[in-house]
C-alpha cells in the first residue's frame, strides 16, 4: 500500500462537474478517505451549507473507507446539491468503486459492544435522511442524502 505522500497527483485531484456537482478521485489507499474532510468542507462552504459539514464528513469517511477497504480499488466520490421532485434541497454523496459489491442489509445488523468495527452503515443510516446501494457497470455505488 503506498504512503499518502507517494500517491500520484491524479489520484488526489478533484475536478468540478456542474456548478452543483463535484467529483473527487480517491486512491485505493486506506488512508485516502481522510483527504475528503477539507474537500467536503470547501464544497459545502461554497454552497453556504456549513452546518452539514460534520455529519457529511463522517458519512463520506465511512463510505469511502468501506470502498477502499472492501473494494480494494480507487473510488470516485461525487457530492451534489439536488432539488428532487418534492422541492426540498438535499446534498447527495455518492461513492462508486469497481470492487465486488455487496448486498446492503435492509437494516444494519446489531453490533457487539466489544467489537471495534461494523458501525459504519449504522452511522450512515442514523445521520442521513436516505441511503442505499446499487450495482453499476463497473462495480457498485453507495449513496446517502442529507436535507439542507
Short mmCIF file of N, CA and C in Angstrom, two decimals:
data_model
loop_
_atom_site.label_atom_id
_atom_site.label_comp_id
_atom_site.label_asym_id
_atom_site.label_seq_id
_atom_site.Cartn_x
_atom_site.Cartn_y
_atom_site.Cartn_z
N UNK A 1 0.85 -1.16 0.00
CA UNK A 1 0.00 0.00 0.00
C UNK A 1 0.90 1.23 0.00
N UNK A 2 0.69 2.16 -0.94
CA UNK A 2 1.56 3.34 -0.99
C UNK A 2 1.27 4.29 0.16
N UNK A 3 2.30 4.98 0.58
CA UNK A 3 2.09 6.03 1.58
C UNK A 3 1.41 7.19 0.90
N UNK A 4 0.74 8.01 1.68
CA UNK A 4 -0.03 9.10 1.12
C UNK A 4 0.84 10.08 0.33
N UNK A 5 2.08 10.29 0.77
CA UNK A 5 2.93 11.24 0.06
C UNK A 5 3.52 10.63 -1.21
N UNK A 6 3.23 9.33 -1.46
CA UNK A 6 3.72 8.69 -2.67
C UNK A 6 2.63 8.53 -3.72
N UNK A 7 1.42 8.99 -3.42
CA UNK A 7 0.34 8.85 -4.37
C UNK A 7 0.55 9.81 -5.54
N UNK A 8 0.08 9.42 -6.69
CA UNK A 8 0.23 10.27 -7.86
C UNK A 8 -0.70 11.47 -7.75
N UNK A 9 -0.34 12.60 -8.34
CA UNK A 9 -1.23 13.76 -8.30
C UNK A 9 -2.61 13.46 -8.87
N UNK A 10 -2.71 12.60 -9.88
CA UNK A 10 -4.01 12.28 -10.46
C UNK A 10 -4.90 11.58 -9.44
N UNK A 11 -4.31 10.81 -8.53
CA UNK A 11 -5.10 10.11 -7.53
C UNK A 11 -5.67 11.06 -6.49
N UNK A 12 -5.10 12.25 -6.37
CA UNK A 12 -5.55 13.20 -5.36
C UNK A 12 -6.34 14.36 -5.94
N UNK A 13 -6.46 14.41 -7.23
CA UNK A 13 -7.05 15.55 -7.91
C UNK A 13 -8.57 15.53 -7.79
N UNK A 14 -9.15 16.68 -7.54
CA UNK A 14 -10.60 16.82 -7.64
C UNK A 14 -10.87 17.69 -8.85
N UNK A 15 -12.00 17.49 -9.46
CA UNK A 15 -12.36 18.34 -10.59
C UNK A 15 -13.84 18.61 -10.54
N UNK A 16 -14.20 19.72 -11.06
CA UNK A 16 -15.57 20.19 -10.96
C UNK A 16 -16.40 19.67 -12.12
N UNK A 17 -17.59 19.16 -11.82
CA UNK A 17 -18.54 18.77 -12.85
C UNK A 17 -19.39 19.97 -13.18
N UNK A 18 -20.63 19.97 -12.76
CA UNK A 18 -21.51 21.12 -12.94
C UNK A 18 -21.36 22.01 -11.71
N UNK A 19 -21.93 23.21 -11.72
CA UNK A 19 -21.81 24.08 -10.55
C UNK A 19 -22.37 23.44 -9.26
N UNK A 20 -23.27 22.49 -9.39
CA UNK A 20 -23.87 21.87 -8.22
C UNK A 20 -23.42 20.43 -8.02
N UNK A 21 -22.38 20.01 -8.70
CA UNK A 21 -21.85 18.65 -8.52
C UNK A 21 -20.33 18.70 -8.64
N UNK A 22 -19.68 18.01 -7.73
CA UNK A 22 -18.22 17.96 -7.71
C UNK A 22 -17.78 16.51 -7.56
N UNK A 23 -16.64 16.17 -8.16
CA UNK A 23 -16.12 14.81 -8.09
C UNK A 23 -14.71 14.82 -7.52
N UNK A 24 -14.39 13.74 -6.82
CA UNK A 24 -13.07 13.55 -6.23
C UNK A 24 -12.63 12.13 -6.52
N UNK A 25 -11.48 11.98 -7.12
CA UNK A 25 -10.94 10.65 -7.41
C UNK A 25 -10.10 10.22 -6.20
N UNK A 26 -10.52 9.18 -5.53
CA UNK A 26 -9.90 8.73 -4.30
C UNK A 26 -9.01 7.52 -4.58
N UNK A 27 -7.79 7.57 -4.12
CA UNK A 27 -6.85 6.46 -4.33
C UNK A 27 -7.28 5.23 -3.55
N UNK A 28 -6.84 4.07 -4.00
CA UNK A 28 -7.13 2.81 -3.32
C UNK A 28 -6.15 2.63 -2.17
N UNK A 29 -6.22 3.53 -1.22
CA UNK A 29 -5.32 3.54 -0.08
C UNK A 29 -6.18 3.78 1.17
N UNK A 30 -6.02 2.96 2.16
CA UNK A 30 -6.87 3.03 3.35
C UNK A 30 -6.75 4.37 4.07
N UNK A 31 -5.68 5.10 3.86
CA UNK A 31 -5.54 6.42 4.49
C UNK A 31 -6.15 7.54 3.64
N UNK A 32 -6.51 7.27 2.41
CA UNK A 32 -7.01 8.30 1.50
C UNK A 32 -8.34 8.94 1.93
N UNK A 33 -9.28 8.22 2.55
CA UNK A 33 -10.55 8.88 2.92
C UNK A 33 -10.39 10.12 3.80
N UNK A 34 -9.32 10.23 4.55
CA UNK A 34 -9.13 11.43 5.39
C UNK A 34 -8.97 12.69 4.55
N UNK A 35 -8.60 12.53 3.29
CA UNK A 35 -8.44 13.68 2.40
C UNK A 35 -9.78 14.30 2.01
N UNK A 36 -10.87 13.59 2.29
CA UNK A 36 -12.20 14.11 1.94
C UNK A 36 -12.64 15.26 2.85
N UNK A 37 -12.15 15.28 4.08
CA UNK A 37 -12.60 16.31 5.04
C UNK A 37 -12.45 17.73 4.49
N UNK A 38 -11.26 18.18 4.10
CA UNK A 38 -11.16 19.56 3.59
C UNK A 38 -11.90 19.76 2.27
N UNK A 39 -11.96 18.73 1.45
CA UNK A 39 -12.63 18.83 0.17
C UNK A 39 -14.13 19.05 0.39
N UNK A 40 -14.75 18.25 1.24
CA UNK A 40 -16.18 18.38 1.52
C UNK A 40 -16.47 19.71 2.21
N UNK A 41 -15.66 20.07 3.18
CA UNK A 41 -15.86 21.33 3.89
C UNK A 41 -15.84 22.51 2.92
N UNK A 42 -14.92 22.51 1.97
CA UNK A 42 -14.83 23.59 0.99
C UNK A 42 -16.04 23.60 0.05
N UNK A 43 -16.49 22.43 -0.39
CA UNK A 43 -17.66 22.37 -1.28
C UNK A 43 -18.90 22.89 -0.56
N UNK A 44 -19.10 22.46 0.69
CA UNK A 44 -20.27 22.92 1.44
C UNK A 44 -20.19 24.42 1.71
N UNK A 45 -19.00 24.94 1.99
CA UNK A 45 -18.84 26.38 2.21
C UNK A 45 -19.23 27.14 0.94
N UNK A 46 -18.87 26.60 -0.21
CA UNK A 46 -19.24 27.24 -1.47
C UNK A 46 -20.74 27.28 -1.70
N UNK A 47 -21.45 26.34 -1.10
CA UNK A 47 -22.91 26.31 -1.20
C UNK A 47 -23.57 26.98 0.01
N UNK A 48 -22.78 27.54 0.93
CA UNK A 48 -23.26 28.18 2.16
C UNK A 48 -24.04 27.18 3.02
N UNK A 49 -23.52 25.96 3.12
CA UNK A 49 -24.15 24.90 3.91
C UNK A 49 -23.18 24.39 4.97
N UNK A 50 -22.61 25.27 5.74
CA UNK A 50 -21.61 24.92 6.75
C UNK A 50 -22.13 23.93 7.79
N UNK A 51 -23.41 24.01 8.13
CA UNK A 51 -23.97 23.19 9.19
C UNK A 51 -24.01 21.70 8.91
N UNK A 52 -23.85 21.30 7.66
CA UNK A 52 -23.89 19.88 7.31
C UNK A 52 -22.51 19.22 7.37
N UNK A 53 -21.49 20.00 7.56
CA UNK A 53 -20.12 19.52 7.40
C UNK A 53 -19.78 18.30 8.26
N UNK A 54 -20.03 18.36 9.56
CA UNK A 54 -19.62 17.26 10.43
C UNK A 54 -20.29 15.95 10.06
N UNK A 55 -21.62 15.97 9.86
CA UNK A 55 -22.34 14.75 9.52
C UNK A 55 -21.90 14.22 8.16
N UNK A 56 -21.77 15.11 7.18
CA UNK A 56 -21.41 14.66 5.84
C UNK A 56 -19.98 14.13 5.78
N UNK A 57 -19.07 14.74 6.51
CA UNK A 57 -17.69 14.24 6.55
C UNK A 57 -17.66 12.84 7.17
N UNK A 58 -18.42 12.61 8.22
CA UNK A 58 -18.46 11.29 8.84
C UNK A 58 -19.05 10.26 7.90
N UNK A 59 -20.14 10.58 7.23
CA UNK A 59 -20.74 9.66 6.26
C UNK A 59 -19.76 9.36 5.13
N UNK A 60 -19.13 10.40 4.59
CA UNK A 60 -18.17 10.21 3.50
C UNK A 60 -17.01 9.34 3.94
N UNK A 61 -16.51 9.57 5.13
CA UNK A 61 -15.40 8.78 5.64
C UNK A 61 -15.78 7.31 5.75
N UNK A 62 -16.97 7.03 6.25
CA UNK A 62 -17.42 5.64 6.39
C UNK A 62 -17.57 4.97 5.03
N UNK A 63 -18.26 5.64 4.10
CA UNK A 63 -18.50 5.03 2.79
C UNK A 63 -17.21 4.89 1.98
N UNK A 64 -16.35 5.90 2.04
CA UNK A 64 -15.08 5.83 1.30
C UNK A 64 -14.16 4.77 1.90
N UNK A 65 -14.12 4.68 3.22
CA UNK A 65 -13.29 3.66 3.86
C UNK A 65 -13.77 2.27 3.47
N UNK A 66 -15.09 2.06 3.45
CA UNK A 66 -15.62 0.77 3.01
C UNK A 66 -15.20 0.48 1.57
N UNK A 67 -15.27 1.49 0.71
CA UNK A 67 -14.93 1.29 -0.69
C UNK A 67 -13.48 0.87 -0.87
N UNK A 68 -12.56 1.58 -0.23
CA UNK A 68 -11.15 1.22 -0.43
C UNK A 68 -10.75 -0.02 0.37
N UNK A 69 -11.37 -0.26 1.51
CA UNK A 69 -11.03 -1.43 2.31
C UNK A 69 -11.61 -2.71 1.70
N UNK A 70 -12.88 -2.70 1.38
CA UNK A 70 -13.54 -3.91 0.89
C UNK A 70 -13.49 -4.05 -0.63
N UNK A 71 -13.52 -2.91 -1.33
CA UNK A 71 -13.45 -2.95 -2.79
C UNK A 71 -12.03 -3.11 -3.29
N UNK A 72 -11.08 -2.52 -2.54
CA UNK A 72 -9.68 -2.63 -2.92
C UNK A 72 -9.32 -1.89 -4.19
N UNK A 73 -10.15 -0.95 -4.61
CA UNK A 73 -9.91 -0.22 -5.85
C UNK A 73 -10.03 1.27 -5.57
N UNK A 74 -9.56 2.12 -6.49
CA UNK A 74 -9.83 3.55 -6.34
C UNK A 74 -11.34 3.77 -6.34
N UNK A 75 -11.75 4.90 -5.81
CA UNK A 75 -13.18 5.22 -5.74
C UNK A 75 -13.41 6.63 -6.26
N UNK A 76 -14.58 6.84 -6.79
CA UNK A 76 -14.99 8.17 -7.24
C UNK A 76 -16.06 8.66 -6.27
N UNK A 77 -15.80 9.82 -5.67
CA UNK A 77 -16.74 10.42 -4.73
C UNK A 77 -17.40 11.59 -5.44
N UNK A 78 -18.72 11.62 -5.42
CA UNK A 78 -19.47 12.71 -6.03
C UNK A 78 -20.30 13.38 -4.95
N UNK A 79 -20.24 14.69 -4.91
CA UNK A 79 -21.03 15.48 -3.97
C UNK A 79 -21.90 16.40 -4.81
N UNK A 80 -23.21 16.32 -4.62
CA UNK A 80 -24.13 17.10 -5.45
C UNK A 80 -25.19 17.77 -4.61
N UNK A 81 -25.56 18.97 -5.00
CA UNK A 81 -26.68 19.68 -4.41
C UNK A 81 -27.85 19.47 -5.36
N UNK A 82 -28.91 18.84 -4.85
CA UNK A 82 -30.03 18.45 -5.71
C UNK A 82 -31.35 19.00 -5.17
N UNK A 83 -32.29 19.12 -6.07
CA UNK A 83 -33.65 19.51 -5.71
C UNK A 83 -34.57 18.44 -6.29
N UNK A 84 -34.85 17.37 -5.51
CA UNK A 84 -35.71 16.30 -6.03
C UNK A 84 -37.15 16.78 -6.22
N UNK A 85 -38.00 15.89 -6.67
CA UNK A 85 -39.38 16.22 -7.01
C UNK A 85 -40.19 16.86 -5.90
N UNK A 86 -39.81 16.65 -4.64
CA UNK A 86 -40.58 17.23 -3.54
C UNK A 86 -40.25 18.70 -3.28
N UNK A 87 -39.29 19.26 -4.02
CA UNK A 87 -38.96 20.67 -3.90
C UNK A 87 -37.99 21.01 -2.78
N UNK A 88 -37.61 20.05 -1.95
CA UNK A 88 -36.66 20.30 -0.86
C UNK A 88 -35.26 19.96 -1.34
N UNK A 89 -34.32 20.84 -1.05
CA UNK A 89 -32.93 20.59 -1.47
C UNK A 89 -32.28 19.54 -0.58
N UNK A 90 -31.43 18.73 -1.20
CA UNK A 90 -30.64 17.75 -0.46
C UNK A 90 -29.22 17.77 -0.98
N UNK A 91 -28.30 17.40 -0.12
CA UNK A 91 -26.93 17.15 -0.54
C UNK A 91 -26.81 15.65 -0.66
N UNK A 92 -26.35 15.20 -1.82
CA UNK A 92 -26.22 13.77 -2.08
C UNK A 92 -24.74 13.44 -2.24
N UNK A 93 -24.29 12.45 -1.48
CA UNK A 93 -22.93 11.96 -1.56
C UNK A 93 -22.97 10.57 -2.17
N UNK A 94 -22.15 10.33 -3.19
CA UNK A 94 -22.07 9.01 -3.82
C UNK A 94 -20.62 8.56 -3.80
N UNK A 95 -20.42 7.29 -3.48
CA UNK A 95 -19.09 6.69 -3.53
C UNK A 95 -19.20 5.47 -4.44
N UNK A 96 -18.45 5.51 -5.54
CA UNK A 96 -18.50 4.43 -6.53
C UNK A 96 -17.13 3.78 -6.63
N UNK A 97 -17.11 2.46 -6.61
CA UNK A 97 -15.86 1.73 -6.79
C UNK A 97 -16.10 0.55 -7.72
N UNK A 98 -15.03 -0.10 -8.11
CA UNK A 98 -15.15 -1.25 -9.01
C UNK A 98 -14.87 -2.56 -8.28
N UNK A 99 -15.11 -2.57 -6.98
CA UNK A 99 -14.93 -3.78 -6.18
C UNK A 99 -16.07 -4.77 -6.42
N UNK A 100 -16.07 -5.87 -5.66
CA UNK A 100 -17.04 -6.93 -5.87
C UNK A 100 -18.47 -6.59 -5.47
N UNK A 101 -18.66 -5.55 -4.70
CA UNK A 101 -20.01 -5.15 -4.31
C UNK A 101 -20.51 -5.92 -3.10
N UNK A 102 -21.70 -5.56 -2.65
CA UNK A 102 -22.32 -6.22 -1.51
C UNK A 102 -23.81 -5.98 -1.57
N UNK A 103 -24.55 -6.77 -0.85
CA UNK A 103 -25.99 -6.57 -0.72
C UNK A 103 -26.22 -5.85 0.59
N UNK A 104 -26.58 -4.57 0.55
CA UNK A 104 -26.77 -3.86 1.81
C UNK A 104 -27.94 -4.45 2.58
N UNK A 105 -27.79 -4.54 3.89
CA UNK A 105 -28.90 -5.05 4.69
C UNK A 105 -30.06 -4.07 4.67
N UNK A 106 -31.27 -4.58 4.86
CA UNK A 106 -32.41 -3.66 4.92
C UNK A 106 -32.29 -2.77 6.15
N UNK A 107 -31.68 -3.28 7.19
CA UNK A 107 -31.31 -2.52 8.38
C UNK A 107 -29.94 -3.00 8.80
N UNK A 108 -29.03 -2.08 9.12
CA UNK A 108 -27.72 -2.53 9.59
C UNK A 108 -27.88 -3.47 10.79
N UNK A 109 -27.04 -4.47 10.83
CA UNK A 109 -27.13 -5.52 11.85
C UNK A 109 -26.71 -5.02 13.24
N UNK A 110 -27.10 -5.80 14.24
CA UNK A 110 -26.72 -5.47 15.61
C UNK A 110 -25.21 -5.65 15.77
N UNK A 111 -24.59 -4.79 16.55
CA UNK A 111 -23.15 -4.80 16.76
C UNK A 111 -22.87 -5.23 18.20
N UNK A 112 -21.91 -6.11 18.35
CA UNK A 112 -21.49 -6.50 19.70
C UNK A 112 -20.75 -5.32 20.33
N UNK A 113 -20.99 -5.09 21.59
CA UNK A 113 -20.40 -3.96 22.31
C UNK A 113 -18.89 -3.97 22.22
N UNK A 114 -18.26 -5.12 22.30
CA UNK A 114 -16.80 -5.19 22.31
C UNK A 114 -16.18 -5.11 20.90
N UNK A 115 -17.00 -5.10 19.87
CA UNK A 115 -16.50 -5.04 18.50
C UNK A 115 -15.90 -3.67 18.19
N UNK A 116 -14.78 -3.66 17.47
CA UNK A 116 -14.12 -2.40 17.08
C UNK A 116 -14.56 -1.93 15.70
N UNK A 117 -15.32 -2.75 14.97
CA UNK A 117 -15.75 -2.38 13.63
C UNK A 117 -17.24 -2.71 13.47
N UNK A 118 -17.78 -2.34 12.31
CA UNK A 118 -19.14 -2.74 11.98
C UNK A 118 -20.22 -1.70 12.24
N UNK A 119 -19.85 -0.50 12.64
CA UNK A 119 -20.84 0.53 12.95
C UNK A 119 -21.05 1.53 11.82
N UNK A 120 -20.28 1.42 10.75
CA UNK A 120 -20.30 2.41 9.69
C UNK A 120 -21.66 2.61 9.04
N UNK A 121 -22.30 1.54 8.60
CA UNK A 121 -23.59 1.69 7.94
C UNK A 121 -24.68 2.11 8.92
N UNK A 122 -24.54 1.73 10.18
CA UNK A 122 -25.48 2.20 11.20
C UNK A 122 -25.35 3.72 11.36
N UNK A 123 -24.13 4.24 11.34
CA UNK A 123 -23.92 5.69 11.40
C UNK A 123 -24.51 6.37 10.16
N UNK A 124 -24.28 5.78 9.00
CA UNK A 124 -24.81 6.35 7.76
C UNK A 124 -26.33 6.41 7.82
N UNK A 125 -26.96 5.33 8.27
CA UNK A 125 -28.42 5.30 8.37
C UNK A 125 -28.92 6.34 9.37
N UNK A 126 -28.24 6.48 10.48
CA UNK A 126 -28.66 7.41 11.53
C UNK A 126 -28.53 8.86 11.10
N UNK A 127 -27.44 9.21 10.42
CA UNK A 127 -27.15 10.60 10.07
C UNK A 127 -27.81 11.08 8.78
N UNK A 128 -28.17 10.17 7.90
CA UNK A 128 -28.71 10.58 6.60
C UNK A 128 -30.23 10.47 6.60
N UNK A 129 -30.85 11.21 5.67
CA UNK A 129 -32.31 11.11 5.52
C UNK A 129 -32.67 9.91 4.65
N UNK A 130 -31.73 9.47 3.82
CA UNK A 130 -31.92 8.29 2.96
C UNK A 130 -30.54 7.81 2.52
N UNK A 131 -30.42 6.51 2.27
CA UNK A 131 -29.17 5.96 1.75
C UNK A 131 -29.48 4.66 1.04
N UNK A 132 -28.54 4.20 0.22
CA UNK A 132 -28.73 2.94 -0.47
C UNK A 132 -27.51 2.57 -1.28
N UNK A 133 -27.64 1.49 -2.01
CA UNK A 133 -26.55 1.00 -2.86
C UNK A 133 -27.16 0.38 -4.11
N UNK A 134 -26.40 0.45 -5.19
CA UNK A 134 -26.85 -0.19 -6.43
C UNK A 134 -25.63 -0.64 -7.22
N UNK A 135 -25.84 -1.66 -8.02
CA UNK A 135 -24.78 -2.14 -8.90
C UNK A 135 -24.60 -1.16 -10.05
N UNK A 136 -23.35 -1.04 -10.52
CA UNK A 136 -23.06 -0.23 -11.71
C UNK A 136 -22.36 -1.14 -12.71
N UNK A 137 -22.11 -0.62 -13.89
CA UNK A 137 -21.41 -1.41 -14.91
C UNK A 137 -20.02 -1.80 -14.44
N UNK A 138 -19.40 -0.94 -13.63
CA UNK A 138 -18.03 -1.20 -13.19
C UNK A 138 -17.94 -1.82 -11.80
N UNK A 139 -18.99 -1.76 -11.01
CA UNK A 139 -18.92 -2.27 -9.64
C UNK A 139 -20.15 -1.92 -8.85
N UNK A 140 -20.02 -0.95 -7.96
CA UNK A 140 -21.16 -0.53 -7.14
C UNK A 140 -21.06 0.93 -6.77
N UNK A 141 -22.22 1.48 -6.40
CA UNK A 141 -22.32 2.86 -5.96
C UNK A 141 -23.15 2.87 -4.68
N UNK A 142 -22.62 3.48 -3.64
CA UNK A 142 -23.34 3.65 -2.37
C UNK A 142 -23.56 5.14 -2.19
N UNK A 143 -24.78 5.52 -1.79
CA UNK A 143 -25.13 6.93 -1.70
C UNK A 143 -25.81 7.22 -0.38
N UNK A 144 -25.78 8.49 -0.01
CA UNK A 144 -26.51 8.98 1.17
C UNK A 144 -26.92 10.42 0.89
N UNK A 145 -28.05 10.81 1.47
CA UNK A 145 -28.56 12.18 1.29
C UNK A 145 -28.83 12.82 2.64
N UNK A 146 -28.59 14.13 2.69
CA UNK A 146 -28.89 14.94 3.87
C UNK A 146 -29.71 16.14 3.40
N UNK A 147 -30.81 16.45 4.08
CA UNK A 147 -31.57 17.64 3.70
C UNK A 147 -30.78 18.89 4.07
N UNK A 148 -30.98 19.96 3.30
CA UNK A 148 -30.30 21.21 3.59
C UNK A 148 -31.14 22.03 4.51
#
